[in-house]
Coordinates of C-alpha atoms in Angstrom, one line a residue:
Chain A
M1 CA -30.8 -18.5 13.6
S2 CA -28.6 -20.8 15.6
V3 CA -29.7 -19.8 19.0
T4 CA -33.1 -21.2 18.8
L5 CA -34.6 -24.5 17.9
P6 CA -38.0 -24.1 16.2
L7 CA -40.6 -26.8 16.2
P8 CA -40.0 -29.5 13.6
A9 CA -41.7 -28.6 10.3
T10 CA -44.5 -31.1 10.4
S11 CA -48.0 -30.4 9.2
S12 CA -49.4 -31.2 12.6
N13 CA -47.2 -28.7 14.3
R14 CA -48.1 -26.2 11.6
R15 CA -51.8 -26.7 12.4
I16 CA -51.3 -26.4 16.1
V17 CA -49.4 -23.1 15.8
L18 CA -51.9 -21.6 13.4
G19 CA -54.8 -22.8 15.6
V20 CA -53.3 -21.2 18.7
L21 CA -52.6 -18.0 16.9
G22 CA -56.1 -18.0 15.5
V23 CA -57.6 -18.5 19.0
L24 CA -55.4 -15.7 20.4
L25 CA -56.5 -13.4 17.6
L26 CA -60.2 -14.0 18.2
G27 CA -59.7 -13.6 22.0
S28 CA -57.9 -10.3 21.6
A29 CA -60.5 -9.1 19.0
L30 CA -63.2 -9.7 21.6
L31 CA -61.2 -7.9 24.2
A32 CA -60.4 -5.0 21.9
A33 CA -64.0 -4.7 20.7
G34 CA -65.3 -4.4 24.3
T35 CA -62.7 -2.0 25.6
G36 CA -62.9 1.7 25.4
Q37 CA -64.8 4.6 26.8
L38 CA -67.9 2.5 26.6
H39 CA -67.2 -1.0 28.1
I40 CA -69.0 -3.8 26.4
P41 CA -68.7 -7.3 27.8
A42 CA -67.5 -10.1 25.5
S43 CA -70.8 -11.9 25.6
E44 CA -72.6 -8.8 24.3
V45 CA -70.0 -8.4 21.5
I46 CA -70.6 -11.9 20.4
G47 CA -74.4 -11.4 20.7
S48 CA -74.2 -8.3 18.5
V49 CA -72.2 -10.1 15.8
M50 CA -74.6 -13.1 15.9
H51 CA -77.7 -10.8 15.5
K52 CA -76.0 -9.0 12.6
V53 CA -75.3 -12.3 10.7
G54 CA -78.9 -13.4 11.3
I55 CA -78.6 -15.9 14.1
G56 CA -80.7 -14.4 16.9
W57 CA -78.5 -15.9 19.5
G58 CA -76.9 -14.2 22.6
T59 CA -77.5 -10.9 24.2
L60 CA -77.4 -7.6 22.5
P61 CA -75.3 -4.8 24.1
S62 CA -77.2 -3.4 27.0
H63 CA -76.1 0.2 26.5
P64 CA -78.3 2.1 24.0
Q65 CA -75.1 3.2 22.0
G66 CA -73.5 -0.2 22.3
D67 CA -74.4 -1.6 18.9
A68 CA -73.6 1.6 17.1
T69 CA -70.3 1.9 18.8
L70 CA -69.3 -1.6 17.8
W71 CA -70.4 -1.4 14.2
Q72 CA -69.5 2.1 13.4
V73 CA -66.3 2.6 15.3
R74 CA -64.8 -0.5 17.0
F75 CA -65.3 -3.2 14.3
P76 CA -64.0 -1.2 11.3
R77 CA -61.0 -0.2 13.3
L78 CA -60.5 -3.7 14.7
V79 CA -60.8 -5.4 11.3
M80 CA -58.5 -2.8 9.7
A81 CA -55.9 -3.4 12.4
A82 CA -56.1 -7.1 11.8
L83 CA -55.9 -6.7 8.0
V84 CA -53.0 -4.2 8.1
G85 CA -51.1 -6.4 10.6
A86 CA -51.7 -9.6 8.5
A87 CA -50.6 -7.7 5.3
L88 CA -47.4 -6.3 7.0
G89 CA -46.5 -9.6 8.6
T90 CA -46.8 -11.5 5.3
A91 CA -45.0 -8.7 3.4
G92 CA -42.1 -9.0 5.8
A93 CA -41.9 -12.8 5.5
V94 CA -42.0 -12.7 1.6
M95 CA -39.6 -9.8 1.4
Q96 CA -37.1 -11.5 3.7
G97 CA -37.4 -14.7 1.6
V98 CA -36.7 -12.9 -1.6
F99 CA -33.9 -10.9 -0.3
G100 CA -32.6 -13.9 1.7
N101 CA -32.1 -11.5 4.5
P102 CA -34.1 -11.2 7.8
L103 CA -33.7 -7.5 7.9
A104 CA -35.7 -6.8 4.8
E105 CA -39.0 -5.2 5.7
P106 CA -41.3 -2.7 3.9
G107 CA -40.8 0.0 6.5
V108 CA -37.1 -0.4 6.9
V109 CA -36.1 -0.5 3.3
G110 CA -38.4 2.4 2.4
V111 CA -41.2 0.6 0.5
S112 CA -43.8 1.9 2.9
S113 CA -42.6 5.5 2.5
G114 CA -42.5 5.1 -1.3
A115 CA -46.1 3.9 -1.2
A116 CA -46.9 6.8 1.2
V117 CA -45.5 9.4 -1.2
A118 CA -47.7 8.2 -4.0
A119 CA -50.7 8.1 -1.7
A120 CA -49.9 11.6 -0.4
A121 CA -49.7 12.9 -3.9
V122 CA -53.3 11.7 -4.4
I123 CA -54.4 13.5 -1.4
V124 CA -52.6 16.8 -2.2
F125 CA -53.6 16.9 -5.8
D126 CA -57.0 15.6 -5.1
W127 CA -56.9 12.9 -7.7
A128 CA -59.8 10.5 -7.8
F129 CA -59.5 8.6 -11.1
V130 CA -60.8 5.3 -9.5
G131 CA -62.9 6.7 -6.8
Q132 CA -62.1 5.6 -3.3
W133 CA -59.6 3.1 -4.6
T134 CA -57.4 5.8 -5.9
I135 CA -55.3 6.1 -2.8
A136 CA -54.9 2.3 -2.6
L137 CA -53.9 2.1 -6.3
A138 CA -51.4 4.9 -5.9
A139 CA -49.9 3.2 -2.8
F140 CA -49.6 0.0 -4.8
V141 CA -47.8 1.7 -7.7
G142 CA -45.5 3.7 -5.4
G143 CA -44.8 0.5 -3.4
L144 CA -44.1 -1.5 -6.5
V145 CA -41.7 1.1 -8.0
T146 CA -39.9 1.4 -4.6
T147 CA -39.6 -2.4 -4.1
F148 CA -38.1 -2.9 -7.5
A149 CA -35.7 0.0 -7.0
V150 CA -34.5 -1.2 -3.6
Y151 CA -34.1 -4.7 -5.0
L152 CA -32.0 -3.6 -8.0
L153 CA -30.0 -1.2 -5.9
S154 CA -29.2 -3.5 -3.0
R155 CA -28.3 -6.6 -4.8
D156 CA -24.9 -7.4 -6.2
A157 CA -24.1 -10.8 -7.9
G158 CA -27.2 -12.4 -6.6
R159 CA -26.8 -11.5 -2.9
T160 CA -28.0 -8.8 -0.7
E161 CA -25.5 -7.7 2.0
V162 CA -27.1 -6.5 5.2
V163 CA -25.2 -3.2 5.0
T164 CA -26.2 -2.4 1.4
L165 CA -29.8 -3.2 2.2
V166 CA -30.0 -1.0 5.3
L167 CA -28.1 1.8 3.6
T168 CA -30.4 1.6 0.6
G169 CA -33.3 1.8 3.0
V170 CA -31.8 4.9 4.5
A171 CA -31.4 6.6 1.1
V172 CA -34.9 5.6 -0.1
N173 CA -36.4 6.8 3.1
A174 CA -34.6 10.1 2.8
M175 CA -35.8 10.6 -0.7
A176 CA -39.3 9.7 0.2
G177 CA -39.1 12.1 3.2
A178 CA -38.1 14.9 0.8
A179 CA -41.0 14.1 -1.5
L180 CA -43.4 14.0 1.5
A181 CA -42.0 17.3 2.8
F182 CA -42.6 18.9 -0.6
L183 CA -46.2 17.5 -0.8
M184 CA -46.8 18.9 2.7
F185 CA -45.4 22.3 1.6
A186 CA -47.6 22.2 -1.5
G187 CA -50.8 21.0 0.1
D188 CA -53.4 22.8 2.1
T189 CA -53.8 22.5 5.8
Q190 CA -56.2 19.6 5.7
A191 CA -53.9 17.7 3.3
R192 CA -51.0 18.5 5.5
E193 CA -52.7 17.1 8.5
E194 CA -53.6 13.9 6.7
I195 CA -50.0 13.4 5.6
V196 CA -48.5 14.0 9.1
F197 CA -51.1 11.5 10.4
W198 CA -49.9 9.0 7.9
Q199 CA -46.2 9.3 8.6
M200 CA -47.0 8.3 12.2
G201 CA -49.4 5.6 11.2
S202 CA -52.8 5.4 12.8
L203 CA -56.0 3.4 12.6
N204 CA -58.0 6.2 14.1
G205 CA -61.0 6.9 12.0
A206 CA -60.9 3.7 10.0
R207 CA -64.3 3.4 8.2
T208 CA -66.2 0.4 6.9
E209 CA -65.8 1.5 3.3
Q210 CA -62.0 1.5 3.8
V211 CA -62.2 -1.9 5.2
W212 CA -64.0 -3.1 2.1
V213 CA -61.2 -1.6 -0.1
T214 CA -58.4 -3.1 2.0
L215 CA -59.8 -6.6 2.6
P216 CA -59.7 -7.8 -1.0
I217 CA -56.2 -6.4 -1.6
A218 CA -54.8 -7.9 1.6
A219 CA -56.5 -11.2 0.7
V220 CA -55.0 -11.3 -2.8
G221 CA -51.6 -10.6 -1.4
I222 CA -51.8 -13.2 1.4
V223 CA -53.1 -15.9 -1.0
G224 CA -50.3 -14.9 -3.5
A225 CA -47.7 -15.2 -0.7
T226 CA -49.0 -18.7 0.2
L227 CA -48.8 -19.9 -3.4
I228 CA -45.1 -19.0 -3.7
A229 CA -44.2 -20.2 -0.2
R230 CA -42.6 -23.5 -1.3
K231 CA -40.5 -21.8 -3.9
L232 CA -39.3 -19.2 -1.4
D233 CA -37.8 -22.1 0.6
L234 CA -35.7 -23.2 -2.4
L235 CA -34.6 -19.6 -2.9
A236 CA -32.9 -19.8 0.5
L237 CA -30.3 -22.0 -1.3
G238 CA -29.2 -19.0 -3.3
D239 CA -30.2 -17.9 -6.8
K240 CA -28.0 -20.4 -8.7
A241 CA -28.8 -23.4 -6.5
A242 CA -32.4 -22.6 -6.6
R243 CA -32.3 -22.6 -10.4
H244 CA -30.6 -25.9 -10.3
V245 CA -33.5 -27.4 -8.4
G246 CA -36.0 -26.1 -10.9
V247 CA -37.0 -22.6 -9.7
D248 CA -37.5 -19.9 -12.3
V249 CA -35.8 -17.4 -10.1
E250 CA -36.4 -14.3 -12.2
R251 CA -40.1 -15.0 -12.4
L252 CA -40.4 -15.9 -8.8
R253 CA -38.7 -12.7 -7.9
V254 CA -41.0 -10.5 -10.0
V255 CA -44.1 -12.3 -8.6
A256 CA -42.8 -11.9 -5.0
I257 CA -42.1 -8.2 -5.5
V258 CA -45.6 -7.7 -6.8
V259 CA -47.0 -9.6 -3.9
V260 CA -45.0 -7.4 -1.5
A261 CA -46.2 -4.2 -3.2
V262 CA -49.8 -5.4 -3.0
L263 CA -49.5 -6.2 0.6
T264 CA -47.8 -2.9 1.4
A265 CA -50.4 -1.0 -0.4
A266 CA -53.1 -2.7 1.6
A267 CA -51.3 -1.8 4.8
V268 CA -50.4 1.7 3.9
A269 CA -53.4 3.0 1.9
F270 CA -55.5 4.0 5.0
A271 CA -53.3 3.3 8.0
G272 CA -50.1 5.1 7.0
V273 CA -46.6 3.9 7.7
I274 CA -46.6 1.3 10.5
A275 CA -43.0 0.2 10.6
F276 CA -41.3 -2.9 12.0
V277 CA -44.3 -5.2 12.1
G278 CA -42.9 -7.0 9.1
L279 CA -39.6 -7.3 10.9
I280 CA -40.7 -8.5 14.3
I281 CA -43.4 -10.9 13.4
P282 CA -41.6 -13.1 10.8
H283 CA -38.6 -13.1 13.2
L284 CA -40.7 -14.3 16.1
M285 CA -42.6 -16.8 13.9
R286 CA -39.3 -18.2 12.6
I287 CA -38.3 -18.9 16.2
I288 CA -41.5 -20.8 16.7
V289 CA -42.2 -22.6 13.4
G290 CA -38.8 -22.5 11.7
P291 CA -37.8 -20.9 8.5
G292 CA -40.0 -22.9 6.1
H293 CA -42.3 -20.5 4.3
R294 CA -45.4 -22.8 4.1
A295 CA -45.7 -22.4 7.9
L296 CA -44.0 -19.0 8.2
V297 CA -46.3 -17.1 5.7
P298 CA -49.7 -18.0 7.4
A299 CA -48.2 -17.7 10.8
S300 CA -46.8 -14.3 10.0
A301 CA -50.2 -13.2 8.7
L302 CA -52.0 -14.3 11.9
G303 CA -49.2 -13.1 14.2
G304 CA -49.2 -9.7 12.5
A305 CA -52.9 -9.4 12.8
L306 CA -52.7 -10.3 16.5
L307 CA -49.9 -7.9 17.2
L308 CA -51.6 -4.9 15.5
V309 CA -55.0 -5.6 17.2
L310 CA -53.2 -5.6 20.6
A311 CA -51.0 -2.6 19.7
D312 CA -54.0 -0.6 18.5
L313 CA -55.9 -1.5 21.7
W314 CA -52.9 -0.1 23.6
A315 CA -52.6 2.9 21.4
R316 CA -56.2 4.0 22.1
T317 CA -56.4 3.1 25.8
A318 CA -52.9 3.8 27.1
I319 CA -53.8 7.5 27.8
A320 CA -57.4 8.3 28.5
Y321 CA -59.1 10.4 25.8
A322 CA -56.0 10.2 23.6
D323 CA -55.2 8.2 20.5
L324 CA -51.5 7.5 20.3
P325 CA -50.1 6.9 16.8
I326 CA -49.7 3.1 16.4
G327 CA -46.7 3.6 14.1
M328 CA -44.9 5.2 17.0
L329 CA -45.6 2.3 19.3
T330 CA -44.5 -0.4 16.8
S331 CA -41.3 1.6 16.1
L332 CA -40.7 1.9 19.8
V333 CA -40.7 -1.8 20.2
G334 CA -39.3 -2.7 16.7
G335 CA -36.3 -0.4 16.9
P336 CA -34.5 -2.2 19.7
I337 CA -35.3 -5.6 18.0
F338 CA -33.8 -4.2 14.8
F339 CA -30.7 -3.3 16.7
W340 CA -30.5 -6.8 18.1
L341 CA -30.9 -8.4 14.7
L342 CA -28.3 -6.2 13.2
R343 CA -25.8 -7.2 15.9
Q344 CA -26.6 -10.9 15.2
A345 CA -26.1 -10.2 11.5
R346 CA -22.7 -8.7 12.2
R347 CA -21.7 -11.7 14.3
N348 CA -22.4 -13.9 11.3
A349 CA -19.7 -12.2 9.4
G350 CA -21.7 -9.6 7.6
G351 CA -24.9 -11.3 7.1
W352 CA -26.8 -14.2 5.8
A353 CA -26.6 -13.3 2.2
Chain B
M1 CA -14.1 -49.2 -14.8
T2 CA -16.7 -48.6 -17.5
S3 CA -16.1 -50.1 -20.8
K4 CA -16.1 -47.6 -23.6
D5 CA -17.2 -49.9 -26.3
S6 CA -20.9 -49.8 -25.2
A7 CA -20.7 -46.1 -26.2
P8 CA -24.1 -44.8 -25.1
A9 CA -25.5 -41.5 -26.5
P10 CA -23.7 -38.6 -24.9
A11 CA -25.4 -37.2 -21.8
L12 CA -23.8 -33.8 -22.3
R13 CA -22.3 -32.4 -25.4
A14 CA -20.6 -29.0 -25.6
Q15 CA -19.6 -27.9 -29.1
G16 CA -17.6 -24.9 -30.0
V17 CA -18.5 -23.2 -26.7
S18 CA -17.0 -19.7 -26.3
Y19 CA -17.7 -17.2 -23.6
A20 CA -16.3 -13.8 -22.7
I21 CA -16.8 -11.4 -19.9
G22 CA -15.9 -7.9 -21.2
D23 CA -12.5 -8.2 -22.9
A24 CA -11.6 -11.4 -21.0
Q25 CA -12.1 -14.5 -23.2
I26 CA -13.0 -17.1 -20.6
L27 CA -13.8 -20.0 -22.9
R28 CA -12.6 -20.5 -26.5
E29 CA -14.1 -23.1 -28.8
V30 CA -14.5 -25.8 -26.1
D31 CA -15.7 -29.2 -27.2
L32 CA -16.6 -31.8 -24.6
D33 CA -18.7 -35.0 -24.7
V34 CA -19.7 -36.7 -21.5
R35 CA -21.3 -40.1 -21.9
H36 CA -23.6 -41.9 -19.5
G37 CA -21.6 -44.2 -17.2
E38 CA -18.5 -42.2 -17.0
V39 CA -16.8 -39.7 -14.7
V40 CA -15.0 -36.8 -16.4
A41 CA -12.7 -34.7 -14.4
L42 CA -12.1 -31.1 -15.4
V43 CA -8.6 -29.9 -14.4
G44 CA -6.4 -27.0 -15.0
P45 CA -4.8 -24.0 -13.3
N46 CA -6.6 -21.2 -11.7
G47 CA -8.5 -19.1 -14.2
A48 CA -8.5 -21.9 -16.8
G49 CA -12.3 -21.6 -17.1
K50 CA -13.2 -24.8 -15.3
S51 CA -16.0 -23.4 -13.2
T52 CA -17.3 -21.3 -16.1
L53 CA -17.5 -24.3 -18.3
L54 CA -19.4 -26.2 -15.6
S55 CA -21.8 -23.2 -15.4
V56 CA -22.3 -23.4 -19.1
L57 CA -23.0 -27.1 -18.9
A58 CA -25.4 -26.5 -16.0
G59 CA -27.3 -23.9 -18.0
D60 CA -26.5 -21.0 -15.7
V61 CA -24.5 -19.2 -18.3
E62 CA -25.4 -18.9 -21.9
P63 CA -22.4 -19.2 -24.2
D64 CA -21.6 -16.4 -26.7
A65 CA -21.1 -19.1 -29.3
G66 CA -21.6 -22.8 -29.5
V67 CA -24.2 -25.2 -28.3
V68 CA -24.7 -27.4 -25.3
E69 CA -26.9 -30.5 -25.6
L70 CA -28.4 -32.5 -22.8
D71 CA -29.2 -36.0 -24.0
G72 CA -29.4 -34.7 -27.5
V73 CA -31.7 -31.8 -26.8
Q74 CA -30.4 -28.2 -26.8
L75 CA -30.0 -27.0 -23.2
H76 CA -30.6 -23.3 -23.6
G77 CA -34.3 -22.5 -23.8
Q78 CA -35.4 -25.5 -21.6
R79 CA -37.4 -24.6 -18.5
P80 CA -35.7 -24.7 -15.1
E81 CA -38.2 -27.4 -14.0
A82 CA -37.3 -29.5 -16.9
L83 CA -33.5 -29.1 -16.4
A84 CA -33.8 -29.9 -12.7
R85 CA -35.1 -33.3 -13.6
Q86 CA -32.1 -34.0 -15.9
R87 CA -29.1 -32.7 -14.1
A88 CA -28.0 -31.8 -10.6
V89 CA -25.3 -29.3 -9.7
L90 CA -23.1 -29.0 -6.6
L91 CA -21.6 -25.6 -6.4
Q92 CA -18.2 -24.7 -5.0
R93 CA -19.7 -22.4 -2.5
Q94 CA -23.0 -23.1 -0.8
G95 CA -25.1 -20.6 1.0
L96 CA -28.2 -20.8 3.0
A97 CA -30.3 -17.8 3.9
F98 CA -32.1 -19.1 6.9
G99 CA -31.7 -21.7 9.6
F100 CA -33.2 -24.7 7.8
R101 CA -32.5 -28.2 9.2
V102 CA -30.3 -30.7 7.4
R103 CA -33.2 -32.9 6.5
E104 CA -35.2 -29.9 5.1
V105 CA -32.3 -29.0 2.9
V106 CA -32.0 -32.5 1.5
E107 CA -35.8 -32.5 0.9
M108 CA -35.3 -29.4 -1.3
G109 CA -33.3 -31.5 -3.7
R110 CA -36.1 -34.0 -3.8
S111 CA -38.7 -31.2 -4.5
V112 CA -37.9 -31.5 -8.3
W113 CA -40.1 -34.6 -8.4
R114 CA -43.1 -32.9 -6.9
R115 CA -46.3 -33.9 -8.6
D116 CA -44.6 -36.8 -10.4
E117 CA -45.1 -40.5 -9.9
R118 CA -41.5 -40.7 -8.6
A119 CA -42.6 -38.7 -5.6
V120 CA -43.6 -41.9 -3.8
L121 CA -39.9 -42.7 -3.5
D122 CA -39.2 -39.4 -1.7
E123 CA -38.8 -40.8 1.8
K124 CA -36.6 -43.6 0.7
V125 CA -34.3 -41.6 -1.5
I126 CA -33.9 -38.8 1.1
E127 CA -32.9 -41.3 3.8
E128 CA -30.5 -43.1 1.4
S129 CA -28.9 -39.8 0.3
M130 CA -28.4 -38.7 3.8
E131 CA -26.9 -42.1 4.6
I132 CA -24.5 -42.0 1.6
A133 CA -23.3 -38.5 2.4
D134 CA -22.9 -39.4 6.0
V135 CA -25.2 -36.7 7.4
S136 CA -28.0 -38.9 8.8
H137 CA -26.8 -38.2 12.3
L138 CA -27.1 -34.5 11.6
A139 CA -30.6 -34.7 10.2
A140 CA -32.2 -32.5 12.9
R141 CA -29.3 -30.0 13.1
V142 CA -29.6 -26.5 11.8
V143 CA -27.4 -26.2 8.7
P144 CA -25.6 -22.8 9.4
T145 CA -24.3 -24.3 12.7
L146 CA -22.4 -27.1 10.9
S147 CA -18.8 -27.0 9.9
G148 CA -17.9 -26.2 6.3
G149 CA -17.2 -29.8 5.5
E150 CA -20.5 -30.9 7.0
Q151 CA -22.4 -28.3 5.0
A152 CA -20.7 -29.5 1.8
R153 CA -21.9 -33.0 2.6
V154 CA -25.4 -31.7 3.2
S155 CA -25.3 -30.2 -0.3
F156 CA -24.0 -33.4 -1.6
A157 CA -26.9 -35.3 0.0
R158 CA -29.2 -32.7 -1.6
L159 CA -27.7 -33.5 -5.0
L160 CA -28.1 -37.2 -4.5
A161 CA -31.8 -36.7 -3.5
Q162 CA -32.4 -35.0 -6.7
D163 CA -31.8 -38.5 -8.2
V164 CA -31.0 -37.5 -11.8
E165 CA -28.6 -39.0 -14.4
I166 CA -26.3 -36.1 -14.9
H167 CA -24.1 -34.7 -12.0
L168 CA -22.0 -31.6 -12.2
L169 CA -19.7 -31.2 -9.3
D170 CA -17.6 -28.1 -8.8
E171 CA -14.7 -28.9 -6.5
P172 CA -16.8 -31.2 -4.2
T173 CA -13.8 -32.2 -2.2
A174 CA -12.4 -28.8 -1.4
A175 CA -13.9 -28.6 2.1
L176 CA -13.7 -32.2 3.0
D177 CA -11.3 -34.4 5.0
I178 CA -9.6 -37.4 3.4
K179 CA -12.3 -39.8 4.4
H180 CA -15.1 -37.8 3.0
Q181 CA -13.2 -36.8 -0.2
E182 CA -12.7 -40.5 -1.0
A183 CA -16.4 -41.2 0.0
V184 CA -17.8 -38.4 -2.3
L185 CA -15.7 -39.5 -5.3
S186 CA -16.4 -43.2 -4.7
Q187 CA -20.1 -42.3 -4.7
A188 CA -19.6 -40.4 -8.0
R189 CA -18.0 -43.6 -9.4
D190 CA -21.0 -45.6 -8.1
S191 CA -23.5 -43.2 -9.7
A192 CA -21.5 -43.5 -13.0
R193 CA -21.6 -47.3 -12.7
R194 CA -25.4 -47.1 -12.5
G195 CA -25.5 -45.0 -15.7
A196 CA -25.0 -41.4 -14.5
A197 CA -22.8 -39.0 -16.4
V198 CA -20.5 -37.2 -13.9
V199 CA -18.5 -34.0 -14.5
V200 CA -16.2 -33.0 -11.7
V201 CA -14.0 -30.1 -11.3
L202 CA -10.9 -31.1 -9.3
H203 CA -7.7 -29.4 -8.2
D204 CA -6.2 -32.6 -6.8
L205 CA -4.7 -34.3 -9.8
S206 CA -4.1 -37.5 -8.0
L207 CA -7.8 -37.7 -7.1
A208 CA -8.6 -37.0 -10.7
A209 CA -6.4 -39.8 -11.8
A210 CA -7.8 -42.2 -9.3
Y211 CA -11.5 -41.6 -9.8
S212 CA -12.1 -40.4 -13.4
D213 CA -12.6 -42.3 -16.6
R214 CA -11.4 -39.4 -18.6
V215 CA -9.6 -36.2 -17.8
C216 CA -10.1 -32.9 -19.6
V217 CA -7.3 -30.5 -19.1
L218 CA -8.3 -26.8 -19.6
A219 CA -5.8 -23.9 -19.8
G220 CA -6.5 -20.4 -20.9
G221 CA -10.1 -21.2 -21.7
Q222 CA -9.1 -24.0 -24.2
V223 CA -9.1 -27.7 -24.0
R224 CA -5.5 -28.8 -24.0
A225 CA -6.2 -32.5 -23.8
T226 CA -8.9 -35.0 -23.2
G227 CA -8.4 -38.7 -22.6
T228 CA -7.9 -41.3 -20.0
P229 CA -5.7 -40.3 -17.0
D230 CA -2.8 -42.4 -18.3
E231 CA -2.9 -40.6 -21.7
V232 CA -3.4 -37.0 -20.4
L233 CA -1.7 -36.7 -17.0
T234 CA 1.9 -36.6 -18.1
G235 CA 4.6 -34.6 -16.6
E236 CA 5.3 -32.9 -19.8
L237 CA 1.8 -31.6 -20.3
L238 CA 1.1 -30.7 -16.7
S239 CA 4.4 -28.9 -16.3
E240 CA 3.5 -26.8 -19.3
V241 CA -0.1 -26.1 -18.3
Y242 CA 0.6 -25.3 -14.6
E243 CA 3.8 -23.4 -15.4
H244 CA 5.5 -25.4 -12.8
P245 CA 7.5 -28.7 -13.1
V246 CA 5.3 -31.6 -12.2
E247 CA 6.2 -35.2 -11.9
V248 CA 3.8 -38.1 -12.4
L249 CA 4.6 -41.3 -10.5
N250 CA 3.1 -44.7 -10.9
H251 CA 2.6 -46.1 -7.4
A252 CA 1.3 -49.7 -7.7
G253 CA -1.0 -48.9 -10.6
T254 CA -2.1 -45.5 -9.1
L255 CA -0.9 -42.3 -10.7
L256 CA 0.5 -39.8 -8.3
V257 CA 0.9 -36.3 -9.5
V258 CA 3.6 -34.4 -7.5
P259 CA 5.0 -30.9 -8.0
V260 CA 8.7 -30.8 -8.2
R261 CA 10.1 -28.8 -5.3
R262 CA 13.4 -27.3 -6.2
G263 CA 15.6 -25.1 -4.1
V264 CA 14.1 -26.3 -0.9
R265 CA 16.3 -27.3 2.0
S266 CA 16.7 -31.1 2.2
G267 CA 15.0 -31.4 5.6
V268 CA 11.9 -29.3 4.4
L269 CA 11.9 -31.2 1.2
S270 CA 11.7 -34.6 2.8
R271 CA 8.8 -33.3 5.0
E272 CA 7.0 -32.0 2.1
T273 CA 7.5 -35.1 0.1
K274 CA 5.9 -37.0 2.9
E275 CA 3.0 -34.6 2.9
S276 CA 2.3 -35.1 -0.7
S277 CA 2.5 -38.8 -0.4
C278 CA -0.1 -38.8 2.4
P279 CA -2.9 -39.9 0.1
V280 CA -1.1 -43.1 -0.6
L281 CA -1.0 -44.1 3.1
H282 CA -4.7 -43.8 3.5

């Protein structure tokens, strides 16, 4: 992106950016944990965590419900927000790298909806072949199938045109919408409510058990993304040139698509479709750290976590006693940014493919 | 010029290579040997199969029949990592998906030697490559903001940074001004002098004559002739292959290939003649 000059891609710059993002994330986590109907000062939040991990240091929350509020409501939700954000930010960065197109994003191209359809089917038909992991597994399979489909449909002769990609997303989202509508029609009232909730995306009601399912999936995805970061850089040269400098393009592509599906599953399984995080965050991070994926992938993970922690804080405090759907908020902000990116793409004669 | 007597083992050998896309036979029974230490120019009219042949030699396209050997080892079936340490390719069209800086792109070429003892030379080779391709002053620039010719030179620097013994260049001079055309081809000659095998697709036959040890003329997917520029670049053969009368002039030891322009008004003719003789003046 010509308009901006990112920091030179040195390892010290990378460490500085990641350090700053990490500090910001911790700070906003403290803020979010203390904010709500019951206010808990940051020192007491720290004290509660310290006592829990066995270091009897700091002050416990003074309010009798303080500890319970933190550990049963706020922390699961907070950690879930951070995990979902990190997964979406990373998924966006990887997907854009593979498609060679900064508009690729799980929500935009329909991967999230594909994963949501599979997960909704689990809810409606009450499947539970792998216990509480069933929804996550279904979301993974749905996401995998959709990512491959979008990839095959939107690529022509080794390139992905912006227009084709966006229109493929429109078509995939439409089909997923139809499938979700059918599932809502077929399901009972409770299932229907769950599905509606999901389409909007929300972290309301995140539970500790769900965090324990999401955490390893997100971790695997993020580690996987870090491992292919160097090769994603070479892929920016184009498929042929990447092969000429030693990249097994076909294999890299398959690995990357599986990584995207894993990350999308982690994000979607319990929080529903939260669109545009994977679009905004890698774009912002590219402005700061440049396009190199070794910096971009971890920065997008931290940035995504930061964004969702703050967005969720806003979602549950903007209106007293109401919990706004977080997916609505991210789309509200992400939509205009998407427009702007699209206009930029047009100025560059049809895209960066 | 390289002496042919030393006759090192062929760096690249294509034997009986045929390739078709649907009904269209792009290559028929193509044989080509390229030895270490020589520059071979691939010339021919549009659609002759030059770029396809280069793709076959690069390992991008698997031929329907025939074999390609790289330093005596069959090319197809080798892993991309292994191939990248033997041959470098400069494509006709370069693309870059994101706003990487010039230096980062040149480093991408060097990445083939990662986890190898040659990696200690990284810095040195990258600097030298940027110097040779005349992009050192652009090192911190973002590649998509450069002109087409500058981007082509960045790609050339990337190829040099790969630092391998076989170079495949697909119209490396197409986007370049005269100074850089000459510079790129002189560098190809230098690489050959140091033992590299260079295959270069060229449209400018005078450039092919000036810089190659041997010329391979392709037409209709077949090799029409292979040999030194003097042997191969004759008015007779070229006129037939290009379906247009072509004259070959010898200007102080340099072959100049000039299309014959008939039925052009004398004023225009003289202007055009001047144009086509431009390379001589520089």
